[in-house]
PDB file of C-alpha atoms in Angstrom:
ATOM      1  CA  GLN A   1       0.552  -0.669   8.147  1.00  0.00           C
ATOM      2  CA  VAL A   2      -1.690  -1.231   5.139  1.00  0.00           C
ATOM      3  CA  GLN A   3      -0.198  -0.708   1.723  1.00  0.00           C
ATOM      4  CA  LEU A   4      -2.075  -0.177  -1.521  1.00  0.00           C
ATOM      5  CA  VAL A   5      -0.062  -0.496  -4.702  1.00  0.00           C
ATOM      6  CA  GLU A   6      -1.512   0.658  -8.004  1.00  0.00           C
ATOM      7  CA  SER A   7      -0.362  -0.434 -11.421  1.00  0.00           C
ATOM      8  CA  GLY A   8      -1.560  -0.445 -15.000  1.00  0.00           C
ATOM      9  CA  GLY A   9      -1.421   3.218 -15.873  1.00  0.00           C
ATOM     10  CA  GLY A  10       0.159   4.511 -19.018  1.00  0.00           C
ATOM     11  CA  LEU A  11      -0.330   6.356 -22.262  1.00  0.00           C
ATOM     12  CA  VAL A  12      -3.206   5.395 -24.519  1.00  0.00           C
ATOM     13  CA  GLN A  13      -4.969   6.947 -27.479  1.00  0.00           C
ATOM     14  CA  ALA A  14      -8.547   8.118 -27.247  1.00  0.00           C
ATOM     15  CA  GLY A  15     -10.928   5.214 -27.617  1.00  0.00           C
ATOM     16  CA  GLY A  16      -8.475   2.758 -26.127  1.00  0.00           C
ATOM     17  CA  SER A  17      -8.599   0.790 -22.903  1.00  0.00           C
ATOM     18  CA  LEU A  18      -6.569   0.310 -19.755  1.00  0.00           C
ATOM     19  CA  ARG A  19      -7.019  -1.810 -16.664  1.00  0.00           C
ATOM     20  CA  LEU A  20      -5.750  -0.473 -13.367  1.00  0.00           C
ATOM     21  CA  SER A  21      -4.939  -2.774 -10.482  1.00  0.00           C
ATOM     22  CA  CYS A  22      -4.754  -2.061  -6.763  1.00  0.00           C
ATOM     23  CA  ALA A  23      -3.091  -4.736  -4.669  1.00  0.00           C
ATOM     24  CA  ALA A  24      -3.682  -4.550  -0.923  1.00  0.00           C
ATOM     25  CA  SER A  25      -1.337  -5.890   1.730  1.00  0.00           C
ATOM     26  CA  ARG A  26      -4.164  -7.529   3.678  1.00  0.00           C
ATOM     27  CA  LYS A  27      -7.443  -9.293   2.965  1.00  0.00           C
ATOM     28  CA  ILE A  28      -9.770  -6.868   1.285  1.00  0.00           C
ATOM     29  CA  PHE A  29     -12.795  -8.109   3.238  1.00  0.00           C
ATOM     30  CA  SER A  30     -11.366  -6.044   6.082  1.00  0.00           C
ATOM     31  CA  PHE A  31     -12.335  -2.892   4.164  1.00  0.00           C
ATOM     32  CA  LYS A  32     -15.853  -1.504   4.132  1.00  0.00           C
ATOM     33  CA  SER A  33     -15.174  -0.006   0.744  1.00  0.00           C
ATOM     34  CA  MET A  34     -12.529   0.140  -1.925  1.00  0.00           C
ATOM     35  CA  GLY A  35     -12.440   2.413  -4.872  1.00  0.00           C
ATOM     36  CA  TRP A  36     -10.689   4.692  -7.269  1.00  0.00           C
ATOM     37  CA  TYR A  37     -10.253   8.432  -7.289  1.00  0.00           C
ATOM     38  CA  ARG A  38      -8.465  10.627  -9.768  1.00  0.00           C
ATOM     39  CA  GLN A  39      -6.854  14.023  -9.765  1.00  0.00           C
ATOM     40  CA  ALA A  40      -6.009  16.084 -12.809  1.00  0.00           C
ATOM     41  CA  PRO A  41      -3.538  18.981 -12.631  1.00  0.00           C
ATOM     42  CA  GLY A  42      -5.130  22.003 -11.006  1.00  0.00           C
ATOM     43  CA  LYS A  43      -8.240  20.090  -9.977  1.00  0.00           C
ATOM     44  CA  GLN A  44      -9.476  18.481  -6.792  1.00  0.00           C
ATOM     45  CA  ARG A  45      -9.428  14.759  -6.321  1.00  0.00           C
ATOM     46  CA  GLU A  46     -12.717  13.242  -7.421  1.00  0.00           C
ATOM     47  CA  LEU A  47     -14.473   9.936  -7.003  1.00  0.00           C
ATOM     48  CA  VAL A  48     -14.319   7.683 -10.040  1.00  0.00           C
ATOM     49  CA  ALA A  49     -15.747   4.408  -8.769  1.00  0.00           C
ATOM     50  CA  VAL A  50     -16.342   2.776  -5.387  1.00  0.00           C
ATOM     51  CA  ARG A  51     -17.387  -0.709  -4.388  1.00  0.00           C
ATOM     52  CA  THR A  52     -18.712  -1.340  -0.886  1.00  0.00           C
ATOM     53  CA  SER A  53     -18.573  -4.608   1.008  1.00  0.00           C
ATOM     54  CA  ASP A  54     -22.188  -5.446   0.140  1.00  0.00           C
ATOM     55  CA  GLY A  55     -21.328  -5.343  -3.548  1.00  0.00           C
ATOM     56  CA  SER A  56     -22.924  -2.043  -4.399  1.00  0.00           C
ATOM     57  CA  THR A  57     -21.061   0.289  -6.714  1.00  0.00           C
ATOM     58  CA  ASN A  58     -21.058   3.982  -7.404  1.00  0.00           C
ATOM     59  CA  TYR A  59     -19.596   5.688 -10.450  1.00  0.00           C
ATOM     60  CA  ALA A  60     -18.994   9.242 -11.453  1.00  0.00           C
ATOM     61  CA  ASP A  61     -21.453  10.301 -14.129  1.00  0.00           C
ATOM     62  CA  SER A  62     -18.595  11.027 -16.489  1.00  0.00           C
ATOM     63  CA  VAL A  63     -17.432   7.398 -16.506  1.00  0.00           C
ATOM     64  CA  LYS A  64     -20.701   5.471 -16.317  1.00  0.00           C
ATOM     65  CA  GLY A  65     -20.943   2.931 -19.079  1.00  0.00           C
ATOM     66  CA  ARG A  66     -17.212   3.092 -19.750  1.00  0.00           C
ATOM     67  CA  PHE A  67     -15.508   2.136 -16.481  1.00  0.00           C
ATOM     68  CA  THR A  68     -16.097  -0.929 -14.335  1.00  0.00           C
ATOM     69  CA  ILE A  69     -14.800  -1.629 -10.840  1.00  0.00           C
ATOM     70  CA  SER A  70     -14.282  -5.225  -9.773  1.00  0.00           C
ATOM     71  CA  ARG A  71     -12.347  -7.240  -7.248  1.00  0.00           C
ATOM     72  CA  ASP A  72     -10.540 -10.521  -6.824  1.00  0.00           C
ATOM     73  CA  ASN A  73     -10.634 -11.529  -3.170  1.00  0.00           C
ATOM     74  CA  ALA A  74      -8.096 -14.306  -3.634  1.00  0.00           C
ATOM     75  CA  LYS A  75      -5.564 -11.816  -4.940  1.00  0.00           C
ATOM     76  CA  ASN A  76      -6.552  -9.009  -2.559  1.00  0.00           C
ATOM     77  CA  THR A  77      -6.856  -6.829  -5.615  1.00  0.00           C
ATOM     78  CA  VAL A  78      -9.346  -4.301  -6.929  1.00  0.00           C
ATOM     79  CA  TYR A  79      -9.458  -3.406 -10.605  1.00  0.00           C
ATOM     80  CA  LEU A  80     -10.702  -0.545 -12.690  1.00  0.00           C
ATOM     81  CA  GLN A  81     -11.404  -1.464 -16.282  1.00  0.00           C
ATOM     82  CA  MET A  82     -11.425   1.688 -18.376  1.00  0.00           C
ATOM     83  CA  ASN A  83     -12.842   1.524 -21.888  1.00  0.00           C
ATOM     84  CA  SER A  84     -13.513   4.158 -24.516  1.00  0.00           C
ATOM     85  CA  LEU A  85     -11.012   6.447 -22.882  1.00  0.00           C
ATOM     86  CA  LYS A  86     -11.204  10.163 -23.511  1.00  0.00           C
ATOM     87  CA  PRO A  87      -8.571  12.886 -23.114  1.00  0.00           C
ATOM     88  CA  GLU A  88     -10.597  14.232 -20.189  1.00  0.00           C
ATOM     89  CA  ASP A  89      -9.834  10.995 -18.336  1.00  0.00           C
ATOM     90  CA  THR A  90      -6.188  12.040 -18.085  1.00  0.00           C
ATOM     91  CA  ALA A  91      -5.259  12.162 -14.399  1.00  0.00           C
ATOM     92  CA  VAL A  92      -3.392  10.447 -11.630  1.00  0.00           C
ATOM     93  CA  TYR A  93      -5.573   7.606 -10.402  1.00  0.00           C
ATOM     94  CA  TYR A  94      -5.461   6.659  -6.727  1.00  0.00           C
ATOM     95  CA  CYS A  95      -6.666   3.533  -5.010  1.00  0.00           C
ATOM     96  CA  ASN A  96      -8.598   4.060  -1.785  1.00  0.00           C
ATOM     97  CA  ALA A  97      -9.702   1.733   0.988  1.00  0.00           C
ATOM     98  CA  VAL A  98     -11.706   2.430   4.135  1.00  0.00           C
ATOM     99  CA  SER A  99     -11.342   0.119   7.104  1.00  0.00           C
ATOM    100  CA  TYR A 100     -14.181  -1.273   9.189  1.00  0.00           C
ATOM    101  CA  ALA A 101     -12.255  -0.896  12.421  1.00  0.00           C
ATOM    102  CA  ASP A 102     -11.793   2.854  12.545  1.00  0.00           C
ATOM    103  CA  ASN A 103     -12.958   4.251   9.187  1.00  0.00           C
ATOM    104  CA  TYR A 104      -9.366   5.017   8.338  1.00  0.00           C
ATOM    105  CA  ASN A 105      -8.708   5.993   4.748  1.00  0.00           C
ATOM    106  CA  TYR A 106      -5.779   4.316   3.054  1.00  0.00           C
ATOM    107  CA  TRP A 107      -4.366   5.601  -0.211  1.00  0.00           C
ATOM    108  CA  GLY A 108      -2.075   4.241  -2.842  1.00  0.00           C
ATOM    109  CA  GLN A 109       0.724   6.228  -4.401  1.00  0.00           C
ATOM    110  CA  GLY A 110      -1.164   6.860  -7.624  1.00  0.00           C
ATOM    111  CA  THR A 111      -0.679   5.794 -11.211  1.00  0.00           C
ATOM    112  CA  GLN A 112      -0.663   8.154 -14.174  1.00  0.00           C
ATOM    113  CA  VAL A 113      -3.185   7.710 -16.957  1.00  0.00           C
ATOM    114  CA  THR A 114      -2.690   9.849 -20.034  1.00  0.00           C
ATOM    115  CA  VAL A 115      -5.129   9.755 -22.937  1.00  0.00           C
ATOM    116  CA  SER A 116      -4.023  11.399 -26.147  1.00  0.00           C
ATOM    117  CA  SER A 117      -6.264  12.616 -28.937  1.00  0.00           C
TER     118      SER A 117
END
């Protein structure tokens, strides 16, 4: 069973920064993609940033230029650096990984990010 554990969420004022971490229980090269989604109250879960195994990245338009996804293979960890945070970024952020073997989607438990004005 694969586990994804997020950390790094919290309360920050607008304009501040946070870095989220997602630690995987196995080598992350076994995933065809890893990324971050978020869900605000009353809204559907949406893609924030994804990195595929070839190194390509995809960001939501609302976070381009502010958020950066990266990984550390040695630590089996994916990060989301969030700068210039806005109140609209407030949401629960979820780590996601898709396996090569069967395209199974794994999800972390989520970490709350709250941006105050």
